[in-house]
Coordinates of N, CA, C and O in Angstrom, one line a residue:
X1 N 126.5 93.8 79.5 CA 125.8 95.1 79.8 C 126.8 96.0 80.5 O 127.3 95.6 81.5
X2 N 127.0 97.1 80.1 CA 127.8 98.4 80.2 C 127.3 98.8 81.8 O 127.9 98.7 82.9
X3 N 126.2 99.3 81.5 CA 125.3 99.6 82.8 C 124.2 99.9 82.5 O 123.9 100.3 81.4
X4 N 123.0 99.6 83.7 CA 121.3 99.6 84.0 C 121.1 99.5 82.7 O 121.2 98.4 82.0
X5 N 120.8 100.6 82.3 CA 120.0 101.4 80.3 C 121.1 101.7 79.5 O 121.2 102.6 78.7
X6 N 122.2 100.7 79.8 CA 123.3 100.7 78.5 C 123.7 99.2 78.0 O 124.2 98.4 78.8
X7 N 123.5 99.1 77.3 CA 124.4 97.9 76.8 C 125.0 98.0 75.4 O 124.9 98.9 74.6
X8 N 125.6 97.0 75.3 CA 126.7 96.9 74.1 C 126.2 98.2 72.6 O 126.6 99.0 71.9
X9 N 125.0 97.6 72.8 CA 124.5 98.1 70.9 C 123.4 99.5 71.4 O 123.4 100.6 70.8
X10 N 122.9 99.3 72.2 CA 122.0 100.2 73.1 C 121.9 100.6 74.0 O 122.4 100.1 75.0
X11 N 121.2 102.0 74.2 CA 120.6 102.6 75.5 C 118.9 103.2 75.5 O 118.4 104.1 75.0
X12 N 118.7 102.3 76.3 CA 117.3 103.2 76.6 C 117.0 104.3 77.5 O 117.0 104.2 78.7
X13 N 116.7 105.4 77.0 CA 116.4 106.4 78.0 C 115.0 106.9 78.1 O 114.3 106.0 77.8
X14 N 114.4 108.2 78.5 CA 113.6 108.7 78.4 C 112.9 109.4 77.3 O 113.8 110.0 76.8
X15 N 112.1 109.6 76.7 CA 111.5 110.2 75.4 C 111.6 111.9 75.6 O 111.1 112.7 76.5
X16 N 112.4 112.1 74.7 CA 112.3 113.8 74.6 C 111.6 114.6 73.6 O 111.4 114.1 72.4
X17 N 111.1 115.9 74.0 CA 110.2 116.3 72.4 C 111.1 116.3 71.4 O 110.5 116.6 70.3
X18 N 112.0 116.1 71.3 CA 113.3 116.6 70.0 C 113.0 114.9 69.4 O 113.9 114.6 68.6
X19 N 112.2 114.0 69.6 CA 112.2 112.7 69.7 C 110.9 112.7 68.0 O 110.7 112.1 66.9
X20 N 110.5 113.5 68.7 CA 109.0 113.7 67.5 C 109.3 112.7 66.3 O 108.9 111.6 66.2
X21 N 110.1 113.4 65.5 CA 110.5 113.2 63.9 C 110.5 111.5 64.2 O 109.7 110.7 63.6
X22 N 111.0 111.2 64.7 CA 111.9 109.1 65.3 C 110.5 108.9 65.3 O 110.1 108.3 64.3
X23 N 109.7 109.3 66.2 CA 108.0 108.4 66.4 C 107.0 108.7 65.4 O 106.0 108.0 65.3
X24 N 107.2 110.0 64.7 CA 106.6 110.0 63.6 C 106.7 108.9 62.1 O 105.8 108.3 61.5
X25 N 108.0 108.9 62.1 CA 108.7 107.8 61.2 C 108.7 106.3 61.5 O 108.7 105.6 60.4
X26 N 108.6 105.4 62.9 CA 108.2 104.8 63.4 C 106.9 104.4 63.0 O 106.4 103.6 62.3
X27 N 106.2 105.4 63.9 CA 104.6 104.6 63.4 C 104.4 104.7 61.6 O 103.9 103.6 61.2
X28 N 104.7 105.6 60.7 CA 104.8 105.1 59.2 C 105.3 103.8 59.1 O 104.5 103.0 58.7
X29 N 106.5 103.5 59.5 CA 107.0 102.0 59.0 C 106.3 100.8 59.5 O 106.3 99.8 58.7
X30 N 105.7 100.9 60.8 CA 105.0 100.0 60.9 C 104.0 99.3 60.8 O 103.9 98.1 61.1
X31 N 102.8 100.5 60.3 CA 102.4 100.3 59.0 C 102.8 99.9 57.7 O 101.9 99.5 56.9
X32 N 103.9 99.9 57.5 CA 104.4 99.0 56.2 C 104.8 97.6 56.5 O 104.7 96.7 55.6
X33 N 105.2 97.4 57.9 CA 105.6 95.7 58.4 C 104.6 95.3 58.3 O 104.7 94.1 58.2
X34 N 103.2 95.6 58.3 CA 102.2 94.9 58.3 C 101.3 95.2 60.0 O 100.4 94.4 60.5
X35 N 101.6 96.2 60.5 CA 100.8 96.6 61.9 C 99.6 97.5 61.1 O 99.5 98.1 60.0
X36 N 98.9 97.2 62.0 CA 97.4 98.4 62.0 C 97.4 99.4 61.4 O 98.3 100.2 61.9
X37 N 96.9 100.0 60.4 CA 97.2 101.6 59.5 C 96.6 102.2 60.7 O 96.1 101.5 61.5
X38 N 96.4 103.5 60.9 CA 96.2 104.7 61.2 C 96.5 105.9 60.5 O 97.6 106.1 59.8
X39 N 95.8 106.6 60.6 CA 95.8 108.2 59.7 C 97.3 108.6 60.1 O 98.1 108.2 60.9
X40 N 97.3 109.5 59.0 CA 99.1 109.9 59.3 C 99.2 111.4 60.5 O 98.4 112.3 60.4
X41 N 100.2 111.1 61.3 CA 99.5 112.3 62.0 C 100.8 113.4 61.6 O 101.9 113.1 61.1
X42 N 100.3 114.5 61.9 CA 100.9 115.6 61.5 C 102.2 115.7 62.5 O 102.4 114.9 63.5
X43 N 103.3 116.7 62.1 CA 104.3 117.2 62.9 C 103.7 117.5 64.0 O 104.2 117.1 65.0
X44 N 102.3 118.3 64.3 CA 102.3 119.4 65.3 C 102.1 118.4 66.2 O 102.6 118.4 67.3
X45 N 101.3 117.4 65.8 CA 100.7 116.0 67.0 C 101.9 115.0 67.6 O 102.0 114.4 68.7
X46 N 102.6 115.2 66.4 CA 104.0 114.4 67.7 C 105.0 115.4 68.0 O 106.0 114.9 68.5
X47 N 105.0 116.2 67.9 CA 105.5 117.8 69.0 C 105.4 117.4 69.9 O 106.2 116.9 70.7
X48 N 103.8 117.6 70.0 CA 102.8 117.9 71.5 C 103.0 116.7 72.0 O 103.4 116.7 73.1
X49 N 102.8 115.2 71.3 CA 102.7 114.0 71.9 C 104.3 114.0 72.4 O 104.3 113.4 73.5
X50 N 105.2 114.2 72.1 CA 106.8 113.9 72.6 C 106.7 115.1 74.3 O 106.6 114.9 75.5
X51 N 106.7 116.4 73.4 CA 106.5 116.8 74.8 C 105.9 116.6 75.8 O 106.5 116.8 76.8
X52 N 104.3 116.2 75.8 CA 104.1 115.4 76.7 C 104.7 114.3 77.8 O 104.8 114.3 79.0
X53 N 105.0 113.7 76.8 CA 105.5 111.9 77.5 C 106.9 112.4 78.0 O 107.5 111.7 78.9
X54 N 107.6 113.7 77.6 CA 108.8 114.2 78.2 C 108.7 114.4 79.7 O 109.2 113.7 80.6
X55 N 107.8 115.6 79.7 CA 107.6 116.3 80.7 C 106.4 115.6 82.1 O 106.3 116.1 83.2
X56 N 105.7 114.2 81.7 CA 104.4 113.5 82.3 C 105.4 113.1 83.1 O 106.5 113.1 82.7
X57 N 105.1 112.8 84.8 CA 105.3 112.2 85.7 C 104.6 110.5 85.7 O 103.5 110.0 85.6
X58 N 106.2 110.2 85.8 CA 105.5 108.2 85.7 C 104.4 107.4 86.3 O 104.0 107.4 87.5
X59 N 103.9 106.7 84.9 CA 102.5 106.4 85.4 C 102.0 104.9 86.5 O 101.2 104.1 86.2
X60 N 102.4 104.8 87.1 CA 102.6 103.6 88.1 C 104.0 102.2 87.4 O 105.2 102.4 87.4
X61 N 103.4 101.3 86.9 CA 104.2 100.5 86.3 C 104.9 100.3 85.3 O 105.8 99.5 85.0
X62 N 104.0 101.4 84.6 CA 104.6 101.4 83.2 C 105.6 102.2 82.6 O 105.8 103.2 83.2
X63 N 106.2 102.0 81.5 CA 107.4 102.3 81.2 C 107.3 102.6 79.8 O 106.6 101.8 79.1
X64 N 107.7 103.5 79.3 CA 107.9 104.0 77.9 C 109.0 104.8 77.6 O 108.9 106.0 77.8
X65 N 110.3 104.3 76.9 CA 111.5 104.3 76.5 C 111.7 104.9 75.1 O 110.9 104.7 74.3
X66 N 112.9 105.6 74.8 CA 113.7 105.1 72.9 C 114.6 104.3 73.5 O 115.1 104.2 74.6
X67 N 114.5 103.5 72.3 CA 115.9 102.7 71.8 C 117.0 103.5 71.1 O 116.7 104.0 70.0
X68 N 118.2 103.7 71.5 CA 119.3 104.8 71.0 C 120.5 104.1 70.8 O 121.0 103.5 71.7
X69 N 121.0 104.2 69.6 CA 122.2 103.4 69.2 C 123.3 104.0 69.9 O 123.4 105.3 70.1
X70 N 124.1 102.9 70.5 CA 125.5 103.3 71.3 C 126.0 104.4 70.6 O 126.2 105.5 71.2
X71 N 126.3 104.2 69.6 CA 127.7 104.5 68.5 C 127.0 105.9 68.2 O 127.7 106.9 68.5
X72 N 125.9 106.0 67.7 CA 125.5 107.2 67.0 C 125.0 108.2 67.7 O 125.3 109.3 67.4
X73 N 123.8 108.0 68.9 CA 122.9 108.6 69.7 C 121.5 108.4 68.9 O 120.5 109.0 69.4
X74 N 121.4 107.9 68.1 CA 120.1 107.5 67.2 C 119.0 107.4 68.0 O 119.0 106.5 68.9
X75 N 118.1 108.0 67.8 CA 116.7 106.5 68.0 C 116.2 105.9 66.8 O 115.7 106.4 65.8
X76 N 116.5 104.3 67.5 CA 116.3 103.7 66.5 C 115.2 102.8 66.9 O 115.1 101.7 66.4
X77 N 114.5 103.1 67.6 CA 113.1 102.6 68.1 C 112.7 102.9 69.3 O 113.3 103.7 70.0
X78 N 111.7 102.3 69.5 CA 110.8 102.2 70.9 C 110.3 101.0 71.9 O 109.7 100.0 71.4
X79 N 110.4 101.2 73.1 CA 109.4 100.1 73.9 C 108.8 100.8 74.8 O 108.9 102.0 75.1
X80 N 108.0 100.0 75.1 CA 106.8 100.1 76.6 C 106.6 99.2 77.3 O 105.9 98.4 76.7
X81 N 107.0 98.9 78.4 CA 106.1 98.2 79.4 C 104.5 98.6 79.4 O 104.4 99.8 79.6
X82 N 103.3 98.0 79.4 CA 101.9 98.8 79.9 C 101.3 97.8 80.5 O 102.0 96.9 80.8
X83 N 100.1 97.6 80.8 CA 98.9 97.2 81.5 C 99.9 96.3 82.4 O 100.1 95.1 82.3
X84 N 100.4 97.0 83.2 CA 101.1 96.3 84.1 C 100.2 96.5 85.5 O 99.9 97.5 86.1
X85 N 99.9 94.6 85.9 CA 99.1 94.5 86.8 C 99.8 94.0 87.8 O 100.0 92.8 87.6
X86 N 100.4 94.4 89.1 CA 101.0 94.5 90.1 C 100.7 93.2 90.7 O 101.3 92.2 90.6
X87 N 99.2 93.4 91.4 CA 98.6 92.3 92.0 C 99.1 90.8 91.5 O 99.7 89.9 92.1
X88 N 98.5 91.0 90.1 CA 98.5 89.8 89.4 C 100.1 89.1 88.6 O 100.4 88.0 88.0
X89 N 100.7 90.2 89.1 CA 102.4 90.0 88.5 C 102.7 90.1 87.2 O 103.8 89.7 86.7
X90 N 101.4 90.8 86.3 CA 101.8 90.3 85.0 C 102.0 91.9 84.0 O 101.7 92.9 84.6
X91 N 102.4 91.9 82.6 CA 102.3 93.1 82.7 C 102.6 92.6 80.5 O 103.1 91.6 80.1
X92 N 102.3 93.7 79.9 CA 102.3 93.4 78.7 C 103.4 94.6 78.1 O 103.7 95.6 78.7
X93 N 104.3 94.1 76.5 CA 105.2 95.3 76.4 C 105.1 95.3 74.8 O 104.5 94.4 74.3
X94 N 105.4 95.8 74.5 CA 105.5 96.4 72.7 C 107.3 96.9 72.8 O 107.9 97.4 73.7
X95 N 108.0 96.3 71.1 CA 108.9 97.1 70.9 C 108.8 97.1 69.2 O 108.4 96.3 68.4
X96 N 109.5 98.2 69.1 CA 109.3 99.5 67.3 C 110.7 99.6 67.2 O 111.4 100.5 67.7
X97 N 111.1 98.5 66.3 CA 112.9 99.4 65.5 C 112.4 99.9 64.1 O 111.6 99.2 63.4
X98 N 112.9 101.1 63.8 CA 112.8 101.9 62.9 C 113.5 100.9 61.6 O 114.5 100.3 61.8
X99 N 113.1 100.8 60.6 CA 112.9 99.7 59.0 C 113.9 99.9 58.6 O 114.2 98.9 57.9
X100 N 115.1 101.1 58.7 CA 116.6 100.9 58.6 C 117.9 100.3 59.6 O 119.0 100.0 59.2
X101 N 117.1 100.1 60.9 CA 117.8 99.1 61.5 C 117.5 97.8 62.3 O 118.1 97.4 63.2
X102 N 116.4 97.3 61.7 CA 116.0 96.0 61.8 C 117.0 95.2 61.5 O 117.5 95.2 60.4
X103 N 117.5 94.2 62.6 CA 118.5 92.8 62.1 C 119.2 93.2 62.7 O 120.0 92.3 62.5
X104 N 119.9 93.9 63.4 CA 121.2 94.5 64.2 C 121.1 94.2 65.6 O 122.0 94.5 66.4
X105 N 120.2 93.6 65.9 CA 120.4 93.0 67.4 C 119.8 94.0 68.4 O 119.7 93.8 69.6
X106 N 119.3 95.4 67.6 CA 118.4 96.4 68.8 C 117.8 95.9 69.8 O 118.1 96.1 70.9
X107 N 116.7 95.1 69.3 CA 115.3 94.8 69.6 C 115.4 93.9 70.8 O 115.0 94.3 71.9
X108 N 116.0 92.6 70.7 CA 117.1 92.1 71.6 C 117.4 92.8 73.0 O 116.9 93.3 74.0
X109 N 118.5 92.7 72.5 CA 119.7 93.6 73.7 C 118.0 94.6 74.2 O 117.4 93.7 74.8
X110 N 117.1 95.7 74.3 CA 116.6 96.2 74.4 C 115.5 95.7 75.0 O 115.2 96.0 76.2
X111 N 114.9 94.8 74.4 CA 113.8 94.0 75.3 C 114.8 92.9 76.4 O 113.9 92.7 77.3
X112 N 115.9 92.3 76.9 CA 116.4 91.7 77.6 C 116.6 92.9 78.3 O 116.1 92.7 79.4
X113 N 117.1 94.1 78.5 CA 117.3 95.0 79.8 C 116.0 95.6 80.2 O 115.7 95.8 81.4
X114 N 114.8 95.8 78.9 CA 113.7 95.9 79.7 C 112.8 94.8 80.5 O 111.9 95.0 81.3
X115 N 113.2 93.8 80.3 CA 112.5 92.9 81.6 C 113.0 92.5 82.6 O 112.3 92.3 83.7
X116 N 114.7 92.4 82.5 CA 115.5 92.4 83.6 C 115.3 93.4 84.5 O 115.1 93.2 85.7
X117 N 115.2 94.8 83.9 CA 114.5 96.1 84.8 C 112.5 95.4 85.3 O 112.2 95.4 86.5
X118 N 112.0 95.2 84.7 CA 111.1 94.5 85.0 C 111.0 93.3 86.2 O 110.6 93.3 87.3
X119 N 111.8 92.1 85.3 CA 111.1 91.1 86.7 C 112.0 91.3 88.1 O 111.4 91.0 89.2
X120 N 113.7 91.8 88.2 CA 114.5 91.8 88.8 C 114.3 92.9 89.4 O 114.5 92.6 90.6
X121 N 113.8 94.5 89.2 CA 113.7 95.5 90.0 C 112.5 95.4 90.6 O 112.5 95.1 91.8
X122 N 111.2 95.5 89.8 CA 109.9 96.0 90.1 C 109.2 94.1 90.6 O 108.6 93.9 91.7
X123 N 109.5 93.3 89.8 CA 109.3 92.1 91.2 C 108.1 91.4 90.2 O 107.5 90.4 90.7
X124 N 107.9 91.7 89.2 CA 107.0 91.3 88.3 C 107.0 89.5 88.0 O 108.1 89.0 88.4
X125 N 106.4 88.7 87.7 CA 106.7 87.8 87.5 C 106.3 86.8 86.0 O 106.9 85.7 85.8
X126 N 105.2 87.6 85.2 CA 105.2 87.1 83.8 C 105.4 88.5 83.1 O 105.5 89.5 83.8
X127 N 105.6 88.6 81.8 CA 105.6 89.3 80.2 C 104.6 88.9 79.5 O 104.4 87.7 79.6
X128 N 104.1 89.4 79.0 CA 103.1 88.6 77.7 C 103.0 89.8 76.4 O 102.8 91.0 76.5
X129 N 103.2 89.2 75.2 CA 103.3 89.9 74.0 C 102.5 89.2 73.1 O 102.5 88.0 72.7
X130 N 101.6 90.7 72.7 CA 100.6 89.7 71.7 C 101.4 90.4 70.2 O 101.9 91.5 70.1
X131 N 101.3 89.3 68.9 CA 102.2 89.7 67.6 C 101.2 89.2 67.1 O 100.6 88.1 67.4
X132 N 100.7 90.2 65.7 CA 99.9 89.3 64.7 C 100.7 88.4 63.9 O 101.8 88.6 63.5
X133 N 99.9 87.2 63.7 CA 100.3 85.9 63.5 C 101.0 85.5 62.0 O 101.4 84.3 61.9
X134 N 101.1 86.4 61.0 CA 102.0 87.0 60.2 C 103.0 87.8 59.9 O 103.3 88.3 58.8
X135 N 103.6 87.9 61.5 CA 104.6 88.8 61.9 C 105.8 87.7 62.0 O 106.4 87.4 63.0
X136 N 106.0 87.3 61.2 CA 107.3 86.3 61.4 C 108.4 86.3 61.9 O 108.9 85.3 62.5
X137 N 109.3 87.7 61.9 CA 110.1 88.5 62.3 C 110.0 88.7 63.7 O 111.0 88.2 64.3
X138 N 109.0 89.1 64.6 CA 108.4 89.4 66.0 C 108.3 88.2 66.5 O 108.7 87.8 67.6
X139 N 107.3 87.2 65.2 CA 107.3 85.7 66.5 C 109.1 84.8 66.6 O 109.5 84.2 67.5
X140 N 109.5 85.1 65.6 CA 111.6 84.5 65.7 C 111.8 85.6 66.6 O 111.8 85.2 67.8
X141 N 112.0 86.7 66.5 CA 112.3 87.2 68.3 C 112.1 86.8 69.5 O 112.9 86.6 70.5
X142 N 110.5 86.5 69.4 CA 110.0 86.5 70.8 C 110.3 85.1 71.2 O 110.5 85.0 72.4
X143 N 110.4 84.0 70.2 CA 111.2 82.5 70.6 C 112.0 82.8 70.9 O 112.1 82.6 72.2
X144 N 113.6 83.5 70.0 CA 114.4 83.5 70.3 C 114.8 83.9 72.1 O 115.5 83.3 72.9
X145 N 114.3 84.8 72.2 CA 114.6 85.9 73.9 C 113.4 84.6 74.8 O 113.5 84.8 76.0
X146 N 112.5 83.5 74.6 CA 112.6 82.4 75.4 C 111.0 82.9 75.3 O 110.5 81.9 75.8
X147 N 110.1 83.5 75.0 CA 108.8 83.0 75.0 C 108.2 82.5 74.3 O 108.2 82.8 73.1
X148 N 107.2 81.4 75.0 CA 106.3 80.6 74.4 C 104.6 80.9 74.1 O 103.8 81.6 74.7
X149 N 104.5 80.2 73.1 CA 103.0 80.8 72.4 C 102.5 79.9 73.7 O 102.9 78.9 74.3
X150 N 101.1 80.9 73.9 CA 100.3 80.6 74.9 C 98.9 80.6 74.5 O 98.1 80.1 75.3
X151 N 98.3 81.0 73.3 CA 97.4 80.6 72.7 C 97.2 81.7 71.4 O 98.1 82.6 71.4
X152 N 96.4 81.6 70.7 CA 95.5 82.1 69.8 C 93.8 83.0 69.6 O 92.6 82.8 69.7
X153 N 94.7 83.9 69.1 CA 92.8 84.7 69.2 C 92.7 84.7 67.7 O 93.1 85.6 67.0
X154 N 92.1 83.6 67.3 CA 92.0 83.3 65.8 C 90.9 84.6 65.4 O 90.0 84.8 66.3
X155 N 91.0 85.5 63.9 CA 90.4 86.4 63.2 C 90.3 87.6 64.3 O 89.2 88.2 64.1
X156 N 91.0 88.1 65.3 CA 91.1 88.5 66.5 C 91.2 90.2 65.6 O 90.5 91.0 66.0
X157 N 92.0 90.5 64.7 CA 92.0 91.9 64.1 C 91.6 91.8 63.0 O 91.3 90.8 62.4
X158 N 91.5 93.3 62.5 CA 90.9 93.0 61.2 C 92.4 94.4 60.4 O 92.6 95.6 60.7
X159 N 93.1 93.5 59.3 CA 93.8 94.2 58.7 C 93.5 94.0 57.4 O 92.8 93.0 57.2
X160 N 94.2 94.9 56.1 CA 94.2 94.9 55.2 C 92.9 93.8 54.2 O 93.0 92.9 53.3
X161 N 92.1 94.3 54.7 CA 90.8 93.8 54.3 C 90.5 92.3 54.6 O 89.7 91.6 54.0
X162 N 91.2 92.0 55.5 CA 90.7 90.5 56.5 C 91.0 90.3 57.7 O 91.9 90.9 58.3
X163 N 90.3 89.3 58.3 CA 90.5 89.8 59.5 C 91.5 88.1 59.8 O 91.3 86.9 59.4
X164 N 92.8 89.2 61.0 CA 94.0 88.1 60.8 C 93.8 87.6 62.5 O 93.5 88.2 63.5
X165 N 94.4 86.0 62.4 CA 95.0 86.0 64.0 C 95.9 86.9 64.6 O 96.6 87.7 63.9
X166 N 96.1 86.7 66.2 CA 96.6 87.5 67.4 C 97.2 86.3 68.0 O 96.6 85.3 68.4
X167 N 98.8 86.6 68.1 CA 99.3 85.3 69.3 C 99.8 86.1 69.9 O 100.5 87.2 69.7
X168 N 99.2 85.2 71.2 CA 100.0 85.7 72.8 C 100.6 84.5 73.0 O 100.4 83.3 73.1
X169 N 102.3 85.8 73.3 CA 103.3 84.9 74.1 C 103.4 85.2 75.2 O 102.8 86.2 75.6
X170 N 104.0 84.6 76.0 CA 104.3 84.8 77.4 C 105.9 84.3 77.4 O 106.5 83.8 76.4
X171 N 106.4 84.9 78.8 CA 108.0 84.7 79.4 C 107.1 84.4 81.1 O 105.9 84.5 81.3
X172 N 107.9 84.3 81.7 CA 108.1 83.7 83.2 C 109.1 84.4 83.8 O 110.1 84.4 83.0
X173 N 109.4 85.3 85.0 CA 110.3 85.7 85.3 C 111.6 84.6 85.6 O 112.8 85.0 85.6
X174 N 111.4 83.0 86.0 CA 112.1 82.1 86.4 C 112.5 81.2 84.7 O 113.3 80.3 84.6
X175 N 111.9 81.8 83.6 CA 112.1 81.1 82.5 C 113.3 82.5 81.8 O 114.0 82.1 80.9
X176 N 113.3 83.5 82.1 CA 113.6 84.9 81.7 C 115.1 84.3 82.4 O 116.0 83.6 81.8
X177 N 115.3 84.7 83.9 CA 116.4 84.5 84.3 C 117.3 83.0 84.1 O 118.5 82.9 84.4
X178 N 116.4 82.1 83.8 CA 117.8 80.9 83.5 C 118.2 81.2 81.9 O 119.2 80.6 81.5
X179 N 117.6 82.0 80.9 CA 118.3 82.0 79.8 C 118.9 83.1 79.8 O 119.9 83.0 79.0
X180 N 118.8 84.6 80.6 CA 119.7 86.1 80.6 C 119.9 86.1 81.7 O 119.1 86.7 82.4
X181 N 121.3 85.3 82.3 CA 121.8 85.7 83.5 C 122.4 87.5 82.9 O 122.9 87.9 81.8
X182 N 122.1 88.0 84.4 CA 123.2 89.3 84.4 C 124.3 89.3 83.2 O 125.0 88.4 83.0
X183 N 124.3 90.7 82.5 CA 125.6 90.0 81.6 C 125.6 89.9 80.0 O 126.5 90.3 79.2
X184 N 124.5 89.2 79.8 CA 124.2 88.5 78.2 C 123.1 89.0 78.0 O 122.2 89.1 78.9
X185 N 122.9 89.4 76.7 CA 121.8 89.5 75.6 C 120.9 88.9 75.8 O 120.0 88.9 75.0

């Protein structure tokens, strides 16, 4: 890692309205991986929704980022930290690479500086990521970066006219730091 919100392939920064078009295109594709359809929203709604999240003063724990390619300045996706519960140490995160650069190691490198900013600044002590259970791609990430399935919400959503499982994984901040010391991916 380069520095904090840089590393080798990525940087995460803050969402700008000039961001719109990236999260418009985003939520389309992911609808095509097989996430939740939603109505298509218009230009004017992710205008307003980028400037928003630009200009919003941060909302206690949570975090909402692009993913921006070193090389180019791209956004090539998105994450969030959310329902992050202080008390309880635990806190949940989503990440979105855009369907032209899936496989390049974004998602990665990107979710390892967001938890290190996570369990190492803010003092957190679990992750949990829920992936529907025919996300194959999401559940080999989320093994790969070290978490383990922690159960099943069998028929838990209802997609493309059936209703599919929900797995929640979890990480440990003590299971997080013996596999990404400072440094590594």
């Amino acid at each position: 890692m380069t520095a904090f919100w840089t590393g080798q392939r990525v940087r995460l920064r803050g969402i700008e309205p000039d961001d719109w078009a990236a999260f418009q295109r985003f939520a389309a594709e992911e609808e095509g991986s097989g996430d939740l359809p939603h109505p298509p929203g218009s230009a004017e709604h992710y205008q307003a929704w980028t400037k928003e999240q630009a200009t919003a003063a941060p909302d206690g724990h949570g975090v909402q980022l692009v993913i921006e390619a070193v090389g180019t300045g791209e956004a090539v996706g998105a994450l969030a930290a959310r329902h992050a519960d202080p008390r309880a140490g635990r806190f949940e995160y989503g990440v979105t690479i855009g369907a032209d650069h899936r496989g390049k190691g974004y998602a990665a490198e990107a979710v390892v500086m967001l938890l290190r900013f996570m369990f190492a600044e803010r003092r957190y002590h679990k992750c949990e990521a829920r992936i529907f259970a025919h996300n194959e791609p999401s559940l080999t990430l989320h093994r790969r970066l070290g978490f383990v399935e922690e159960g099943r919400l069998r028929q838990h959503v209802f997609l493309a006219g059936r209703h599919r499982d929900l797995i929640v994984m979890g990480l440990l901040a003590e299971e997080f730091h013996r596999l990404h010391s400072p440094g590594t991916p």
